[in-house]
Tab-separated table of C-alpha atoms and ligand atoms in Angstrom:
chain	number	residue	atom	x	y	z
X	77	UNK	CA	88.350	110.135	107.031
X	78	UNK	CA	86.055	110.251	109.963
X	79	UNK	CA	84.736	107.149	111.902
X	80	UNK	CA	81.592	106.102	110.063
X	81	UNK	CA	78.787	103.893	110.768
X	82	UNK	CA	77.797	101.645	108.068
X	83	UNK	CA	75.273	99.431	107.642
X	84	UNK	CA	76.106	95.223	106.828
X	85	UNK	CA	74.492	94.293	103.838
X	86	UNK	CA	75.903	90.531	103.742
X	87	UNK	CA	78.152	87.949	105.043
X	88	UNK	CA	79.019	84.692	102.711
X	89	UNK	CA	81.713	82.263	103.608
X	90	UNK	CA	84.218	81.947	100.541
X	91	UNK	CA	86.188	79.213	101.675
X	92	UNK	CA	87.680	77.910	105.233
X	93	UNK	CA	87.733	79.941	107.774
X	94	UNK	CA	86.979	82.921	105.540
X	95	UNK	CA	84.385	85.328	105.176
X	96	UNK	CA	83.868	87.983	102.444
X	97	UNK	CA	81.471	90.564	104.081
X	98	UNK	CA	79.784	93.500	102.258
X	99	UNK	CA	79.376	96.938	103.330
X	100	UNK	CA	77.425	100.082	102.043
X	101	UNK	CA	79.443	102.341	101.646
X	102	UNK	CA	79.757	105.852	103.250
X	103	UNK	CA	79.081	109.229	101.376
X	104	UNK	CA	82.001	109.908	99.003
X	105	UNK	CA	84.046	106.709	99.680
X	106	UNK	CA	86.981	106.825	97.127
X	107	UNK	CA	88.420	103.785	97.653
X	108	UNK	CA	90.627	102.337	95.967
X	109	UNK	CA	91.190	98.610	94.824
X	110	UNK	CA	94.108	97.316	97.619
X	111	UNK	CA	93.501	100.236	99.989
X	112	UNK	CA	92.231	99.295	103.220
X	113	UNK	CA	89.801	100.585	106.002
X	114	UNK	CA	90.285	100.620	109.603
X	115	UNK	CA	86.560	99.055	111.687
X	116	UNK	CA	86.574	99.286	115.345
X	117	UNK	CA	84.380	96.596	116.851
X	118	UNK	CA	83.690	96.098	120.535
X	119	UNK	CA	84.181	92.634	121.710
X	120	UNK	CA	83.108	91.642	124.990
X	121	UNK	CA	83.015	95.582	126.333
X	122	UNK	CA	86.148	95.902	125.070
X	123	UNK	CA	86.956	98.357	121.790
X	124	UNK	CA	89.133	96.706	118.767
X	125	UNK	CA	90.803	98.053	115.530
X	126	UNK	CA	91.745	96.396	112.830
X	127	UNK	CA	92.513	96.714	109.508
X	128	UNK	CA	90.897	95.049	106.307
X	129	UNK	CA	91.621	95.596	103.007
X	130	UNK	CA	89.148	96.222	100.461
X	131	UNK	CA	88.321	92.606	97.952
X	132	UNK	CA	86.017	94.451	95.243
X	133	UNK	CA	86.740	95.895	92.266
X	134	UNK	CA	84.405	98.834	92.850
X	135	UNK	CA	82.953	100.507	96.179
X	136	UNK	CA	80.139	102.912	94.659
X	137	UNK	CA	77.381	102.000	96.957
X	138	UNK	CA	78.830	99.081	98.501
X	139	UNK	CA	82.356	97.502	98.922
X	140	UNK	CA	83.648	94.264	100.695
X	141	UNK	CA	86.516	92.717	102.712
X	142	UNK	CA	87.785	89.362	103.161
X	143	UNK	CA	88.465	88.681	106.051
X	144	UNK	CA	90.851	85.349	107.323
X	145	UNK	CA	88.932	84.188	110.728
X	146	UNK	CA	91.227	82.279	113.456
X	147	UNK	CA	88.917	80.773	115.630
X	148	UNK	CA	90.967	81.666	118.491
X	149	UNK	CA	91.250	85.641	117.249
X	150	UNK	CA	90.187	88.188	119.000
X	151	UNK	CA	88.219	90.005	116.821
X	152	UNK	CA	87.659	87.683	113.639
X	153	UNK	CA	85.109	85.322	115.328
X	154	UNK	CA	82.639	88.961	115.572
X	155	UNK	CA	83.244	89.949	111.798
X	156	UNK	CA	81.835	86.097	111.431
X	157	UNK	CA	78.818	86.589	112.769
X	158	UNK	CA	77.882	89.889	111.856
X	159	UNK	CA	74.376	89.508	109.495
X	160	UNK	CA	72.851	91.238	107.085
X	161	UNK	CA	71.070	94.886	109.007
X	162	UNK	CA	73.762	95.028	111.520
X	163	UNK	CA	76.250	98.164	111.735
X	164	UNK	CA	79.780	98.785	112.307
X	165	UNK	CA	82.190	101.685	112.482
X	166	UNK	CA	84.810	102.271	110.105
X	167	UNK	CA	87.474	104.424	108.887
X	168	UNK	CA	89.211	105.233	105.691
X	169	UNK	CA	90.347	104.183	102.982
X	170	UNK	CA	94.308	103.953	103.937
X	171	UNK	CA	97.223	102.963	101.867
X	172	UNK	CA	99.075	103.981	99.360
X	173	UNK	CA	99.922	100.770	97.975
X	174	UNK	CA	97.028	100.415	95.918
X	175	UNK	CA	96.088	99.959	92.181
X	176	UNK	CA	96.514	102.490	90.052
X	177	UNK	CA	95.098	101.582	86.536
X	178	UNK	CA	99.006	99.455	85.428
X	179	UNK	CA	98.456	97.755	82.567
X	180	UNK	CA	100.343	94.897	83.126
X	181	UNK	CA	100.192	93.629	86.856
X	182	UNK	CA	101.356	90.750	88.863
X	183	UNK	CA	99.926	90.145	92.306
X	184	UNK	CA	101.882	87.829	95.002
X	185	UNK	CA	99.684	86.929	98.099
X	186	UNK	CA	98.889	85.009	101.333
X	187	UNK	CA	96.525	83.504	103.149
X	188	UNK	CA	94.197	86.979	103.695
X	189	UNK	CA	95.828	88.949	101.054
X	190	UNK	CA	93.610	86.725	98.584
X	191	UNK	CA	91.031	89.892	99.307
X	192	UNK	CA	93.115	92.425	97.383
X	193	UNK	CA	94.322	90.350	94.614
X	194	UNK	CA	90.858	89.054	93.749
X	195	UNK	CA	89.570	92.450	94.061
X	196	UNK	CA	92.715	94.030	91.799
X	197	UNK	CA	92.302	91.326	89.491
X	198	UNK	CA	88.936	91.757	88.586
X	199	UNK	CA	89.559	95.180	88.569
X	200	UNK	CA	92.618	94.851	86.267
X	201	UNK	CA	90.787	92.573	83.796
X	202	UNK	CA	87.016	95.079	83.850
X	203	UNK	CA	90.005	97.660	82.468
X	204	UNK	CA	91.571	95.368	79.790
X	205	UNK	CA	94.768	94.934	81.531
X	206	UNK	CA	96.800	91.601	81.843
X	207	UNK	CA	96.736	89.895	85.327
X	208	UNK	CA	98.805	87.470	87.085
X	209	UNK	CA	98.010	85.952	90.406
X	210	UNK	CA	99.882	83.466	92.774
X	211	UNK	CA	98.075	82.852	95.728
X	212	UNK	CA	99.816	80.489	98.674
X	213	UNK	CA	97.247	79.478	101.147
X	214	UNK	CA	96.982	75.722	103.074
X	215	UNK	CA	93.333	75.904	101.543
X	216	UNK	CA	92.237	78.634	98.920
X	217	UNK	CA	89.638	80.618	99.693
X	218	UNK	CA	87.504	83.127	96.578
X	219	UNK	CA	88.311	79.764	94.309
X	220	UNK	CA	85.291	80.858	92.227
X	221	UNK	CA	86.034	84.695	91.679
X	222	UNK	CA	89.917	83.836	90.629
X	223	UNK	CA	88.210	80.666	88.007
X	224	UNK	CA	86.642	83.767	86.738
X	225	UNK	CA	90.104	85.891	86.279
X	226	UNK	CA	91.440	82.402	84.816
X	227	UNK	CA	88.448	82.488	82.369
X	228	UNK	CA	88.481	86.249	80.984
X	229	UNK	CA	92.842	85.085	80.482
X	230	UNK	CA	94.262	85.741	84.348
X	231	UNK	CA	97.062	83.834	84.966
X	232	UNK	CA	96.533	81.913	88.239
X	233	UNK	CA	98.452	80.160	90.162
X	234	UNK	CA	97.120	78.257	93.483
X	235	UNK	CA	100.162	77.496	95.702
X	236	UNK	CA	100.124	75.066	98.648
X	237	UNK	CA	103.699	75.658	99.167
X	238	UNK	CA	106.912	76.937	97.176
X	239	UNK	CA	106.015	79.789	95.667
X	240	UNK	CA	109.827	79.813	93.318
X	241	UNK	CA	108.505	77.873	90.396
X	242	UNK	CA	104.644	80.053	90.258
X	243	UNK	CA	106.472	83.119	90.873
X	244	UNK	CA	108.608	82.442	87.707
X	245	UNK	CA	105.808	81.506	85.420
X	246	UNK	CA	103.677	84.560	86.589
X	247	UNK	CA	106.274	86.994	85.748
X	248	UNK	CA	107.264	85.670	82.674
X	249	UNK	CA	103.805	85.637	81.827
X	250	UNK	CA	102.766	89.033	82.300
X	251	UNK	CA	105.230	90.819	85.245
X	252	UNK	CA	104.878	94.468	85.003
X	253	UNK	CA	103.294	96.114	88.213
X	254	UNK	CA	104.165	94.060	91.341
X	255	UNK	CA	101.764	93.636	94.299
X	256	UNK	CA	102.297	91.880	97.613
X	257	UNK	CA	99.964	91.244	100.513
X	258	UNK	CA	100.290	89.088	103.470
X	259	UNK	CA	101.412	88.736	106.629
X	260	UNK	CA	105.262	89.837	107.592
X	261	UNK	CA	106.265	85.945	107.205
X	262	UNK	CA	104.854	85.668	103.612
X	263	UNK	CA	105.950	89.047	102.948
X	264	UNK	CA	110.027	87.721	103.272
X	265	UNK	CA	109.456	84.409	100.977
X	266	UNK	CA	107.198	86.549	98.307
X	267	UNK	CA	110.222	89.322	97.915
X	268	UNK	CA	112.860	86.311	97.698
X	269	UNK	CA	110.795	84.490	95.092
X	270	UNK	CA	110.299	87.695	93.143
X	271	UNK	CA	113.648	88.879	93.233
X	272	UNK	CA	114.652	85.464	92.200
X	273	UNK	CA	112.463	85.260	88.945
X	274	UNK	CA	113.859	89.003	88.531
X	275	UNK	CA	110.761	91.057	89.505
X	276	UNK	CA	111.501	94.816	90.117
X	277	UNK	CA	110.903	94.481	93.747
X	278	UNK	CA	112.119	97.758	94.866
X	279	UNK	CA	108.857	99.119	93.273
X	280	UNK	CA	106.607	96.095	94.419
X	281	UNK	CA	103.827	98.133	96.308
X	282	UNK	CA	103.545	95.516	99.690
X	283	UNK	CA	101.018	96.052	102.062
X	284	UNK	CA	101.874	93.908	105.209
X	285	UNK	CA	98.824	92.560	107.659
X	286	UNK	CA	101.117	92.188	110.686
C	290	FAD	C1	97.191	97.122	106.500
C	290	FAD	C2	96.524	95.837	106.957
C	290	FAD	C3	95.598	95.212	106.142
C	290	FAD	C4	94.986	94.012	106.541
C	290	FAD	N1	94.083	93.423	105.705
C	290	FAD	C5	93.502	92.254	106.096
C	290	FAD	C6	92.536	91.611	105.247
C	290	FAD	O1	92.191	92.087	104.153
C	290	FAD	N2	91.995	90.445	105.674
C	290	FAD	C7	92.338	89.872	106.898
C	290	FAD	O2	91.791	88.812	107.243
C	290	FAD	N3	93.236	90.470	107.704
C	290	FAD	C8	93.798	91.638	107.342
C	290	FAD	N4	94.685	92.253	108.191
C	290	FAD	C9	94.914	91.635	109.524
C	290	FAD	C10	93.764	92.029	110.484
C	290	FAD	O3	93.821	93.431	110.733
C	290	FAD	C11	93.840	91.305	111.843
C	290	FAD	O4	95.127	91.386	112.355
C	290	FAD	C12	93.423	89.840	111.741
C	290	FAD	O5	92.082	89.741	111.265
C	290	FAD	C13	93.507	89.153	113.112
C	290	FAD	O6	92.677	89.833	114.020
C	290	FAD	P1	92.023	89.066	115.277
C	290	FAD	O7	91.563	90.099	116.231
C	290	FAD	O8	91.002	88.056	114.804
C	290	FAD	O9	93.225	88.225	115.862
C	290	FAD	P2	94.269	88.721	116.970
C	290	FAD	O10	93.817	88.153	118.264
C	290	FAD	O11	94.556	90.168	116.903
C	290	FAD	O12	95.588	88.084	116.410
C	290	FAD	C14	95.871	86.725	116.386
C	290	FAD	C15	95.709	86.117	114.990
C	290	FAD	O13	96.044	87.006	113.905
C	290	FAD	C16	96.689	86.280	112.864
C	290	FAD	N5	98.072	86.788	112.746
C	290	FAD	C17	98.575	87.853	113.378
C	290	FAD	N6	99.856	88.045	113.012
C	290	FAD	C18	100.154	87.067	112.138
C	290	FAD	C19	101.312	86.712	111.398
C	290	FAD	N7	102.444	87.415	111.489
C	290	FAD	N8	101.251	85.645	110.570
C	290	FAD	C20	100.126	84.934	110.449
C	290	FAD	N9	98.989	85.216	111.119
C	290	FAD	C21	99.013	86.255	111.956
C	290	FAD	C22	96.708	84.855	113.319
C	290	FAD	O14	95.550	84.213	112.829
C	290	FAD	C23	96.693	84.998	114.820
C	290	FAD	O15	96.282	83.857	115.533
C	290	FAD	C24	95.306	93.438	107.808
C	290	FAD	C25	96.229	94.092	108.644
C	290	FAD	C26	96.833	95.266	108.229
C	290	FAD	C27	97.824	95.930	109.154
């Protein structure tokens, strides 16, 4: 796709040091839940890139990311203090490790990869589907949207640190359709719990942040 320029419609924090910011989304955007978008940002005269993957379940008129900010980032400090009215570029959608209507599926994140499973989770539920998530994070961020999954029968699991013994209970509980998202670290201790509770790993779809 061709850079566009789209317009902010919001910016609400949904937990530390995280932001979930909404879009409007371009003419024909056909994104879909887990695919991600490229914006380009300038920051201090300088232009940026990055990738963010998309945290709703839908993107007719609008769609959002999550977005992980380090204070000490480069270009996560701007996406925090972008308002409502103001515009930035973007590209996409990318990926091919996206959801694809499984019935059964079984997400494994980190830290920013919350985005996607919230947004695949919802969307996986809205379609009558069977959801597992285990989320590792040292504090959880879109609490309130994954209660939700939990309430409408998600499994959830909120990990502080070994993921072996959530891993096991999520894919007993509903397996199927593997997703991982995370950075490359997370990425390495997700496959090795999944392989060790038996997952079919070598068709996980993984999407890693870096
Ligand atoms: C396909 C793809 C999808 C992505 N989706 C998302 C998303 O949905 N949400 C999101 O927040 N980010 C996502 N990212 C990462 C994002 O593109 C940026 O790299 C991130 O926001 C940091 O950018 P920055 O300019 O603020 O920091 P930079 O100055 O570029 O990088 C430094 C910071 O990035 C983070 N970081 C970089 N590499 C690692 C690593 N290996 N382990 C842990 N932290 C690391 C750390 O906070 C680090 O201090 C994705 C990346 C890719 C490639």
């Amino acid at each position: 796709m061709s850079e566009k320029t789209v317009t902010v419609r919001s910016v609400e924090s949904v937990g530390p040091d995280t932001v979930a910011i909404t879009l409007e989304s371009p003419d024909s955007f056909d994104a879909k839940p887990g695919q991600f978008v490229q914006l380009l940002l300038d920051v201090d005269g300088e232009e940026h890139a990055r990738h963010y993957t998309i945290s709703s379940a839908r993107v007719e008129e609008t769609f959002e990311i999550t977005v992980g900010i380090d204070p000490e980032g480069t270009v996560g400090p701007t996406l925090a203090e972008l308002e409502r009215g103001d515009e930035v570029r973007v590209k996409g959608p990318f990926g091919r490790n996206h959801y694809e209507g499984e019935e059964s599926v079984t997400l494994v994140v980190g830290g920013p990869g919350v985005g996607p499973a919230v947004g695949i989770a919802e969307r996986v539920i809205q379609e009558g589907g069977d959801v597992a998530v285990v989320y590792r994070d040292d504090a959880h961020a879109h609490v309130d949207r994954l209660g939700a999954v939990a309430d409408a029968g998600g499994s959830v699991f909120l990990v502080g640190g070994d993921l072996d013994p959530a891993v096991d209970a999520a894919v007993e509980a509903v397996g199927g359709q593997v997703f991982v998202y995370g950075f490359a670290e997370f990425l390495e201790d997700a496959l090795d719990a999944l392989d060790e509770a038996g997952a079919d790993t070598d068709a996980a779809k993984i999407e890693n942040f870096g």
